[in-house]
Short mmCIF file of C-alpha atoms in Angstrom, two decimals:
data_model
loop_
_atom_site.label_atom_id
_atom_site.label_comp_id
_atom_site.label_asym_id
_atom_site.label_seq_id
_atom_site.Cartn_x
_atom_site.Cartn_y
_atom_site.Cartn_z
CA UNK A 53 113.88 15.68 -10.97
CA UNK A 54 114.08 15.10 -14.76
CA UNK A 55 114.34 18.95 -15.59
CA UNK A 56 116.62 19.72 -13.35
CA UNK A 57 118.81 16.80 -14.74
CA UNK A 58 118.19 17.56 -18.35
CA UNK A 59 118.62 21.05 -18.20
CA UNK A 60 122.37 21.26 -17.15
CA UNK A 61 121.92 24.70 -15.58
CA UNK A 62 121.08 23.64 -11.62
CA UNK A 63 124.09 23.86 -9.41
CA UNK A 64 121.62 15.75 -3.96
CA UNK A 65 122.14 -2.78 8.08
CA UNK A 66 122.28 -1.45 10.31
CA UNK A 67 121.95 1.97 11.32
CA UNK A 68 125.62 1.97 13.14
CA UNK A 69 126.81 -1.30 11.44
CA UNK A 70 128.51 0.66 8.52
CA UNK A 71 131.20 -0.86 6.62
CA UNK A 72 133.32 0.86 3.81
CA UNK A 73 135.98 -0.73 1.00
CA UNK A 74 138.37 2.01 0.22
CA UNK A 75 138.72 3.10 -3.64
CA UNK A 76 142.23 2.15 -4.45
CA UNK A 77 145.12 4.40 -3.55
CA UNK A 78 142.50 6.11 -1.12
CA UNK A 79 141.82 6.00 2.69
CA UNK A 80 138.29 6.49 2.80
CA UNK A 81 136.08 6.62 5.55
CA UNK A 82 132.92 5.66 5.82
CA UNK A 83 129.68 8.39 6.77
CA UNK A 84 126.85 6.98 9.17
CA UNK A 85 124.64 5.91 6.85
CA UNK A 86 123.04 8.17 4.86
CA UNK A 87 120.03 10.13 4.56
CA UNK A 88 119.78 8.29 8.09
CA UNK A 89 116.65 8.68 9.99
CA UNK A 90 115.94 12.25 9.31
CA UNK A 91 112.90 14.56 8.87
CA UNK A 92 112.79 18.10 7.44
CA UNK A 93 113.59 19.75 4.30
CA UNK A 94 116.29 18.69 1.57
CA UNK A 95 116.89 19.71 -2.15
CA UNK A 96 118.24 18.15 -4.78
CA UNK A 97 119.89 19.33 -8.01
CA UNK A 98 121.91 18.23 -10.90
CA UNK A 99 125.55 18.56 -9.71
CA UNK A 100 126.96 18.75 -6.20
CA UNK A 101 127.16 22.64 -5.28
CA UNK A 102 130.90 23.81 -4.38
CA UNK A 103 132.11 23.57 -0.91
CA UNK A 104 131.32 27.50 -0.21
CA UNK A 105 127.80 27.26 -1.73
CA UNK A 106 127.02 24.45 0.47
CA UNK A 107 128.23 26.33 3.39
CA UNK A 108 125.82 29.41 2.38
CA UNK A 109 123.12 27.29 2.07
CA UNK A 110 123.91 25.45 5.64
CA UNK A 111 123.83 28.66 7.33
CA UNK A 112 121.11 30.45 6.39
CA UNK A 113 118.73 27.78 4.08
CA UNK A 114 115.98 25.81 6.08
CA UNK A 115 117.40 23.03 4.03
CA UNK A 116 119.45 19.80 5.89
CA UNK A 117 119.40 17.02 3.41
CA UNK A 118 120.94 17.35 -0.44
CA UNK A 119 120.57 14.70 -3.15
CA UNK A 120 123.82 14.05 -5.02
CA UNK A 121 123.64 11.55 -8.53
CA UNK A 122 126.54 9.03 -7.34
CA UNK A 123 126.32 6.68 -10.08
CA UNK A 124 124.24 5.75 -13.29
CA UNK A 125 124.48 6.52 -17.57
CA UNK A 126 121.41 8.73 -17.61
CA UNK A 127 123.11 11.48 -15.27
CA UNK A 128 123.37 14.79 -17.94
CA UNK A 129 125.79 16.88 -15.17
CA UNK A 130 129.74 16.43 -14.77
CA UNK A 131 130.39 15.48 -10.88
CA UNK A 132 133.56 17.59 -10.45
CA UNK A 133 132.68 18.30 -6.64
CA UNK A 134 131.48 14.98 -5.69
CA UNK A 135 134.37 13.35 -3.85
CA UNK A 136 134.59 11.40 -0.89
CA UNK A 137 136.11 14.74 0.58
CA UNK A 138 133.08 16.75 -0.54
CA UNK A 139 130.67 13.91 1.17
CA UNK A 140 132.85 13.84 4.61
CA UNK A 141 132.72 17.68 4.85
CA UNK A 142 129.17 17.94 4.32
CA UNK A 143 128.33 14.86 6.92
CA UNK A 144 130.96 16.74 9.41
CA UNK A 145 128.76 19.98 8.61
CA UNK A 146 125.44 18.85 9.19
CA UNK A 147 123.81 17.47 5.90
CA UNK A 148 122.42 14.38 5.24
CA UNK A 149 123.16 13.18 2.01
CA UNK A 150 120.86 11.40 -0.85
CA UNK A 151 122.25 9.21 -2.76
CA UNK A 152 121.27 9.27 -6.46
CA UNK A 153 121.33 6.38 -9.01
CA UNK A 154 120.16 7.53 -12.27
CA UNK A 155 120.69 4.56 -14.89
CA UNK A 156 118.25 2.33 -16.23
CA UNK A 157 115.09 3.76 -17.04
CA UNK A 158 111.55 2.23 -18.16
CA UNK A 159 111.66 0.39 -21.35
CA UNK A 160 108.23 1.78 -22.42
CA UNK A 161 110.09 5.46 -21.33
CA UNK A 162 112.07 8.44 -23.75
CA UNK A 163 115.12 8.66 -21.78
CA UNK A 164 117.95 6.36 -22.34
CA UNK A 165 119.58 3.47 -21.29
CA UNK A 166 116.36 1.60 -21.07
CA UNK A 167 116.30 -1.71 -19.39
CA UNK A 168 115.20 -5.23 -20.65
CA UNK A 169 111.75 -5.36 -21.90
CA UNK A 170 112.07 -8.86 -20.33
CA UNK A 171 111.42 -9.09 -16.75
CA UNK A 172 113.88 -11.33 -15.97
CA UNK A 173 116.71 -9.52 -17.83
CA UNK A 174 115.60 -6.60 -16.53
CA UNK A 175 116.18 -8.33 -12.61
CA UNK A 176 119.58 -9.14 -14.01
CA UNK A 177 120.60 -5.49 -14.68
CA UNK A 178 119.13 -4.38 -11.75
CA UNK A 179 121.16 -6.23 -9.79
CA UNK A 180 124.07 -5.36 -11.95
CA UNK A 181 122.93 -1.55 -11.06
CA UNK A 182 122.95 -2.15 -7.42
CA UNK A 183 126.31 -3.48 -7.43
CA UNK A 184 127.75 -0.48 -9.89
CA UNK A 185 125.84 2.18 -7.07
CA UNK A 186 127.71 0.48 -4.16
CA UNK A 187 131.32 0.47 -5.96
CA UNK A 188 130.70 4.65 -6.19
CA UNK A 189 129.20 4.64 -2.59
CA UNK A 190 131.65 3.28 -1.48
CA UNK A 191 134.59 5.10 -3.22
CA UNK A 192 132.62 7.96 -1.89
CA UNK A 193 132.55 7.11 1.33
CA UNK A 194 129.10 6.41 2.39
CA UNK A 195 128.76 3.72 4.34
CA UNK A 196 126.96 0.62 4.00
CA UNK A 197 123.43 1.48 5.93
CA UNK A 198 122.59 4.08 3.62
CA UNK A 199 119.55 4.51 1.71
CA UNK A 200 120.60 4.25 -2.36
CA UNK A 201 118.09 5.36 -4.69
CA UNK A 202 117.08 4.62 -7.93
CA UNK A 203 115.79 7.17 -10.19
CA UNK A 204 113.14 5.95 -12.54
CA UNK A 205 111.49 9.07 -14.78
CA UNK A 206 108.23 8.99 -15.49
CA UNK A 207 106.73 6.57 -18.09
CA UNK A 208 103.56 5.60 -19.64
CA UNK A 209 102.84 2.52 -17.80
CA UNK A 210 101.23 -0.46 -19.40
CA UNK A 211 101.24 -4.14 -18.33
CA UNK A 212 104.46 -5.15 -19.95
CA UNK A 213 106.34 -1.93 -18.82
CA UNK A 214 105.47 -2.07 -15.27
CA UNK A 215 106.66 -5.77 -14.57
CA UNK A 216 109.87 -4.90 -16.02
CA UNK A 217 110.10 -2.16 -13.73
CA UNK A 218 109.34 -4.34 -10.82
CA UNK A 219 111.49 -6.82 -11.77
CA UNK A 220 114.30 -4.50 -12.14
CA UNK A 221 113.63 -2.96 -8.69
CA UNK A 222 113.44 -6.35 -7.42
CA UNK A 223 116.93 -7.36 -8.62
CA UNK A 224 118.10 -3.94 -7.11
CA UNK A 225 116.67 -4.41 -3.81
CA UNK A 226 117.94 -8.12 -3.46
CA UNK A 227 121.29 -6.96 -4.17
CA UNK A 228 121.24 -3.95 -2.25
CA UNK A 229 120.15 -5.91 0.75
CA UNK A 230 123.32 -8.32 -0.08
CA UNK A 231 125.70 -5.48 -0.10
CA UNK A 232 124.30 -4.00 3.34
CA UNK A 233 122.25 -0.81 1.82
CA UNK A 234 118.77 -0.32 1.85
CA UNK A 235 117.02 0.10 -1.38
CA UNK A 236 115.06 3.01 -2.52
CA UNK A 237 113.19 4.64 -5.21
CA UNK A 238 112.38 7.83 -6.85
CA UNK A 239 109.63 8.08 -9.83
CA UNK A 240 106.53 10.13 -10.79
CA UNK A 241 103.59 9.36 -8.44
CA UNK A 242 101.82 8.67 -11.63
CA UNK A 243 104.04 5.66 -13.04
CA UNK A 244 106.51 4.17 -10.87
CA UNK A 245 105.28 5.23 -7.26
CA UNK A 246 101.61 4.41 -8.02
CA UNK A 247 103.58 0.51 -10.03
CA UNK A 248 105.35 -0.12 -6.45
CA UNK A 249 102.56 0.89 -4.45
CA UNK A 250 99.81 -1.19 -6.53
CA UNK A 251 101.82 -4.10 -6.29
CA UNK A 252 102.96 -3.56 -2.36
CA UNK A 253 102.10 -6.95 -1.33
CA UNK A 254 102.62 -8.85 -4.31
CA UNK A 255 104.91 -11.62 -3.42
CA UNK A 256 106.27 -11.69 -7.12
CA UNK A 257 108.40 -8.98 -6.20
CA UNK A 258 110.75 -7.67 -3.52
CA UNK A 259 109.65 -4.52 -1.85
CA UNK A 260 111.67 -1.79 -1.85
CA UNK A 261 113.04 -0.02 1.47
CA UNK A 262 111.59 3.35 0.77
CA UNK A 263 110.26 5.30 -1.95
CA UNK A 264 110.82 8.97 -3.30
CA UNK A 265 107.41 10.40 -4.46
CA UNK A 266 107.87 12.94 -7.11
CA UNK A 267 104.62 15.02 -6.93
CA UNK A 268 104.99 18.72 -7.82
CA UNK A 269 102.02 19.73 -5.48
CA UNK A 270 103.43 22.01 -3.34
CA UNK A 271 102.59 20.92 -0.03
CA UNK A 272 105.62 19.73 2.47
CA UNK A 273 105.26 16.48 3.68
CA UNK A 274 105.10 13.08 2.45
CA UNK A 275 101.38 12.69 1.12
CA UNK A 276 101.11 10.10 -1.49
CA UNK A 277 98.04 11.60 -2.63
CA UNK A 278 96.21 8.87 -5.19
CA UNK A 279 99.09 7.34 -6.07
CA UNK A 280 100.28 5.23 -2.81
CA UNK A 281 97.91 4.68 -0.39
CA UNK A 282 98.54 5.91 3.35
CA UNK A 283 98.82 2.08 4.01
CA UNK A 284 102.03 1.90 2.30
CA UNK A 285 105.43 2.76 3.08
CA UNK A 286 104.28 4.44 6.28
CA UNK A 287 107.28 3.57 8.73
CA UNK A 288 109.14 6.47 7.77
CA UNK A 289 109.76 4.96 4.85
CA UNK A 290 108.90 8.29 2.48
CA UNK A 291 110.74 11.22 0.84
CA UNK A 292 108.53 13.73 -1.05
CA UNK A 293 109.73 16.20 -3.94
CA UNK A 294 106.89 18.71 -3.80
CA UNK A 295 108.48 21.42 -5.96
CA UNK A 296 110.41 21.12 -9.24
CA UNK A 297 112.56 23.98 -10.92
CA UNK A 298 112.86 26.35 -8.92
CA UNK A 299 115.94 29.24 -8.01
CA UNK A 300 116.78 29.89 -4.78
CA UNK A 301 119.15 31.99 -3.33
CA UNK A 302 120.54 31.90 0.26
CA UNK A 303 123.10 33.41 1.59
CA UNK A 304 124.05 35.45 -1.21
CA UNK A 305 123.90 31.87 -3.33
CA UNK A 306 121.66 31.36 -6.59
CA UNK A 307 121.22 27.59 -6.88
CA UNK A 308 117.97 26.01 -9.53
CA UNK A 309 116.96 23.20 -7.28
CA UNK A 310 113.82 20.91 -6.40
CA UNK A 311 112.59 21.02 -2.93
CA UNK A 312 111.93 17.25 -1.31
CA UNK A 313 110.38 16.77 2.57
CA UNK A 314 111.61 13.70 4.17
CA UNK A 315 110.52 11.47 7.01
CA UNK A 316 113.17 8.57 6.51
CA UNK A 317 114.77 6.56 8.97
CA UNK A 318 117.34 3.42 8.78
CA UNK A 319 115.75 2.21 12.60
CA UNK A 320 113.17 -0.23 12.38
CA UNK A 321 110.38 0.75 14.25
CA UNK A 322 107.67 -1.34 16.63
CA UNK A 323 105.57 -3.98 14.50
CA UNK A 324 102.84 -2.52 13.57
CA UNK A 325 99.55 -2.77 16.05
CA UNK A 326 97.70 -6.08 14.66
CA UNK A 327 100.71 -7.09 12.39
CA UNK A 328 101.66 -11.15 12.47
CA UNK A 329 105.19 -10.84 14.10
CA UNK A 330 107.01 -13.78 15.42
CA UNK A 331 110.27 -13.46 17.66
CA UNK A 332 112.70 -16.30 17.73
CA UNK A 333 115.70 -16.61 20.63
CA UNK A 334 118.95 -18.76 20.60
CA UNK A 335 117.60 -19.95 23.46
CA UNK A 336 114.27 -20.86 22.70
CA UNK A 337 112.16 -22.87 20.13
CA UNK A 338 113.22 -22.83 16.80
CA UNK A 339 116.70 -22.37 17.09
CA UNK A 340 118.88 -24.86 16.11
CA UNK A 341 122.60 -25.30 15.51
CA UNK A 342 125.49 -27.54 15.42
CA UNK A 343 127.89 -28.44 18.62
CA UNK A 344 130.59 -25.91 17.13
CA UNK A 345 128.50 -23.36 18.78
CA UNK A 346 129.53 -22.15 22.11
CA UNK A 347 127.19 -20.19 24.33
CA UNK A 348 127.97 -16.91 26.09
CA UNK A 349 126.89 -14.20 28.78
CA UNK A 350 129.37 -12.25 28.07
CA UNK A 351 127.76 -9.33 26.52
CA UNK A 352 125.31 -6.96 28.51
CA UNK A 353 123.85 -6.47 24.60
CA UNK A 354 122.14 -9.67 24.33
CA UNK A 355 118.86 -10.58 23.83
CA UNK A 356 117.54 -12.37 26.41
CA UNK A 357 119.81 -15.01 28.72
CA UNK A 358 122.91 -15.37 26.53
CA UNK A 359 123.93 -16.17 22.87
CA UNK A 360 125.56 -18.55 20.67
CA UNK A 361 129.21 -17.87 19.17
CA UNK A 362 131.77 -19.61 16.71
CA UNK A 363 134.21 -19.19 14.53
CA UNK A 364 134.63 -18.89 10.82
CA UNK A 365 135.30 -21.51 9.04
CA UNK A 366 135.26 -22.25 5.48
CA UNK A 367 131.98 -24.19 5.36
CA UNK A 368 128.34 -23.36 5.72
CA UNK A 369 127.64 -24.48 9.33
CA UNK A 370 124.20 -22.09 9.84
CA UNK A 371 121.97 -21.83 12.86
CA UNK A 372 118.91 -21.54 12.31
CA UNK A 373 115.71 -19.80 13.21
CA UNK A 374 112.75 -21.11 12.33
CA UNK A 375 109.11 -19.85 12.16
CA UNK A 376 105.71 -20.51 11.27
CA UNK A 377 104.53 -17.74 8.82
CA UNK A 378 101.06 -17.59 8.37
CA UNK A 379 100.88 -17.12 4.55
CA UNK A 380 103.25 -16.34 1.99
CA UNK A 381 103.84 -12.47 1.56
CA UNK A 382 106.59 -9.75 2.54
CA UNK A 383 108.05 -9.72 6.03
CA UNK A 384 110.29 -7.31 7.37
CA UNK A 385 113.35 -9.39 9.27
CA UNK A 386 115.28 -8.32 12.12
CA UNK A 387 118.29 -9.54 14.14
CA UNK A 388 119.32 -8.76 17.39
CA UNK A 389 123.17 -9.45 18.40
CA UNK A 390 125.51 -7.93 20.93
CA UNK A 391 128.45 -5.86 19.09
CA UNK A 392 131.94 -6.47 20.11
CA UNK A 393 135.05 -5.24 18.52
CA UNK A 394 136.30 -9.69 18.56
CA UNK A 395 133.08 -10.20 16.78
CA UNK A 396 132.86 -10.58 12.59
CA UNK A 397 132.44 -7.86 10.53
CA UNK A 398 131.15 -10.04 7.93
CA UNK A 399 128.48 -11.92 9.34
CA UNK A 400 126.55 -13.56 7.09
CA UNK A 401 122.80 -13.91 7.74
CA UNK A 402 121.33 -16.26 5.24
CA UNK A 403 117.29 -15.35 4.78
CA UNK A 404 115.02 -18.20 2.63
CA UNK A 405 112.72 -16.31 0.30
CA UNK A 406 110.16 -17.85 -2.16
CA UNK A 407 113.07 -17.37 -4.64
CA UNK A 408 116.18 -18.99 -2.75
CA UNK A 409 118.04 -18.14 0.04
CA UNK A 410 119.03 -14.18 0.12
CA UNK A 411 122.91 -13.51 2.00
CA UNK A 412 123.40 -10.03 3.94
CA UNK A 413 126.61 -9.42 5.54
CA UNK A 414 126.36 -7.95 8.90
CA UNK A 415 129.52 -6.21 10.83
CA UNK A 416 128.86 -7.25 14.14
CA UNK A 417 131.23 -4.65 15.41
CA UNK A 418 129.31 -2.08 15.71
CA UNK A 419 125.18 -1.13 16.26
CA UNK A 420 124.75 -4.21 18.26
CA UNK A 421 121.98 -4.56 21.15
CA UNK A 422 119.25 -3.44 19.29
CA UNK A 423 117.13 -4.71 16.54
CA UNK A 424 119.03 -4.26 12.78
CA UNK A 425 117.02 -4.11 9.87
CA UNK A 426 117.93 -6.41 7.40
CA UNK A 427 115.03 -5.70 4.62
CA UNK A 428 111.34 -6.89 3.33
CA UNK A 429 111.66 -10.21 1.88
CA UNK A 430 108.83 -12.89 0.12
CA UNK A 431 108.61 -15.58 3.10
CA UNK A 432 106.48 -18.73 2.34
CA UNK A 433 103.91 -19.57 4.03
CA UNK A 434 104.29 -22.52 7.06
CA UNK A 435 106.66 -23.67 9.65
CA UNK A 436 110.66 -23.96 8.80
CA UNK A 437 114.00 -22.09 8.54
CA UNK A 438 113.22 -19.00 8.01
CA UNK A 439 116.89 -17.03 8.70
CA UNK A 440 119.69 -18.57 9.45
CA UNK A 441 123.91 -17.05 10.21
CA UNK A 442 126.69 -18.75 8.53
CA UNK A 443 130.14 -19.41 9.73
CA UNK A 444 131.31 -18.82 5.99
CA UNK A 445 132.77 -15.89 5.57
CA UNK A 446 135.98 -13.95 4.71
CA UNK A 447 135.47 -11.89 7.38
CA UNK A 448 137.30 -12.22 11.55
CA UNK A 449 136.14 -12.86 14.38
CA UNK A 450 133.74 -14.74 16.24
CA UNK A 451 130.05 -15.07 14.33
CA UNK A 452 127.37 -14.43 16.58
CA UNK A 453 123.70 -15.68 16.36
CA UNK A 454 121.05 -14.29 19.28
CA UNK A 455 117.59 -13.65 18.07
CA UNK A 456 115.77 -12.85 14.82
CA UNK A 457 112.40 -10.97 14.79
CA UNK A 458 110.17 -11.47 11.46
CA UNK A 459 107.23 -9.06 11.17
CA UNK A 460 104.42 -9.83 8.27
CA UNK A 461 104.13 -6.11 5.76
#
């Protein structure tokens, strides 16, 4: 990706729970998320192609998905196509979009702004990242739900380099998760995919959503070859950019691109066969909450027999689920709740990593009755509260707490 970047010559929590803040003075609506669950061919390049090229490309290209650089001070191309009118008429037409974050990059790297040396500056800015990628998301109009990727060039990784990478990915996925995107990652196989993938189950850092292997091998699919074992990322959780630099022309359109092959989806799938999972019901053991919550059949949605309900207030007021995880380690977490336009569209589910508790707003107004991803988070190991909803919010409407499914990773 790199090339095309530095050359300046190329012309890219819930699956239906999407939730968009307009850029001021703008009504802008908010795309399913995006690249969605999707598999087939994409491209990426350094700035977004005019409206007509797209359309040329749409028409007769084998390509569906597009990468576009949203946000970030390493980007090398002017943006003057990417608005949140370019990004609805592409959705409308068919496309899947990419979203692009090119910012911080290794501090053992060339390319510029480098992050922290310091691992736990580097967290700092990566959560200062995710938060700077949402605000142009959103002004864009892509919706939370979507897939935001960070692009980390290759580097010659060392020790010290690679846990300031991690950390910074960490800080990015945390915050990510907060916001209601999932967290990806594009690098080199050779440095940062084969960093993230070494250190999959290392419960010093936060696992990121999906990676973005960039691999020039030629081959269409999603391969990690050496440098991320089939193990990893495997529930279509990969992108693959097998090509690099090359012109194209479709449609009468010339356009210097990199070809990617996706297999990425914002559904969580079935645990995986032997996995530790562990599925907790408002109406079974481990749940616990206060008298202020009412109980309710309303809903065909629900999980199970019924579900709990109250009101926001302004004070904490969780229920709780709580689990026995058998060691510390990444689990994927999952919530179930029945969606209802009187429901909040700010529910916040409170998760309690190794590191402190971890808030992701929900809008239970939409993608309800089936299970919503909320991210990979560092459990500890033994019985307690492991997620929990709040009744502290800004948001309206009634807060709604069913069941909660933990899988170990």
């Amino acid at each position: 990706m790199t090339r095309t970047v530095a050359r300046l010559a190329g012309i890219i929590v819930a699956a239906a729970a999407w939730l968009v803040v307009p850029a001021p003075g703008a009504a802008v609506v908010a795309t399913p998320p995006q690249p969605g669950t999707f598999v087939g061919r994409g491209f990426d390049t350094c700035a977004a192609p005019s409206q007509s090229a797209m359309n040329a490309w749409r028409a007769n290209s084998p390509y569906r998905a597009v990468g576009i650089y949203i946000s970030g001070g390493s980007r090398s191309c002017a943006q003057p196509n990417l608005t949140a009118t370019w990004v609805g008429n592409q959705v409308a037409n068919g496309w899947r979009l990419i979203p692009i974050e090119l910012g911080y990059q290794a501090p053992c790297g060339t390319r510029t702004p480098t992050m922290s040396a310091n691992p736990a500056t580097a967290r700092t800015q990566g959560s200062t990242a995710a938060d700077s990628a949402v605000s142009a998301a959103q002004a864009l109009g892509i919706g939370a739900g979507s897939t935001i990727y960070n692009d980390i060039e290759a580097y010659p990784s060392n020790a010290s380099c690679r846990a300031a990478v991690l950390s910074f990915l960490s800080g990015w996925t945390l915050r990510l998760h907060t916001r209601g995107y999932l967290a990806g990652m594009y690098s080199s196989g050779s440095s940062g995919i084969r960093d993230v993938c070494d250190t999959y189950n290392d419960p010093a850092y936060t696992r990121l959503d999906q990676i973005w292997i960039a691999w020039w091998n030629g081959v269409a699919d999603t391969d990690g070859g050496g440098y991320c074992a089939d193990d990893r990322y495997v529930d279509h959780q990969r992108s693959h950019q097998y090509a690099g630099d090359v012109t194209e022309t479709w449609g009468g359109v010339t356009i210097r691109i990199d070809r990617d092959y996706l297999d990425v989806s914002t559904e969580p799938g079935p645990p995986p066969e032997g996995e530790w999972t562990a599925t907790v019901d408002n109406s079974g053991a481990g749940f616990t909450a206060s008298a202020n919550w009412g109980t309710s059949a309303f809903s065909a949605q629900r999980f199970g027999a019924d579900y709990r309900f109250a009101g926001p207030v302004p004070s904490s007021d969780v229920a709780w689920y709580a689990a026995s995880t058998p060691a510390t380690g990444s689990y994927s977490v999952e919530v179930w709740y029945p969606a209802d336009p009187g429901y909040n569209n700010l529910a916040p589910f409170v998760v309690a990593t190794t590191t402190g508790n971890q808030t992701v707003m929900v809008n239970q107004r939409a993608g309800g009755g089936q299970w919503v991803s909320l991210g990979v988070y560092t459990l500890p190991a033994g019985a307690g509260n492991k997620v929990g909803v709040s009744r502290w919010t800004s948001g309206t409407g009634y807060v709604v707490a069913d069941a909660v499914r933990l899988t170990r990773r």
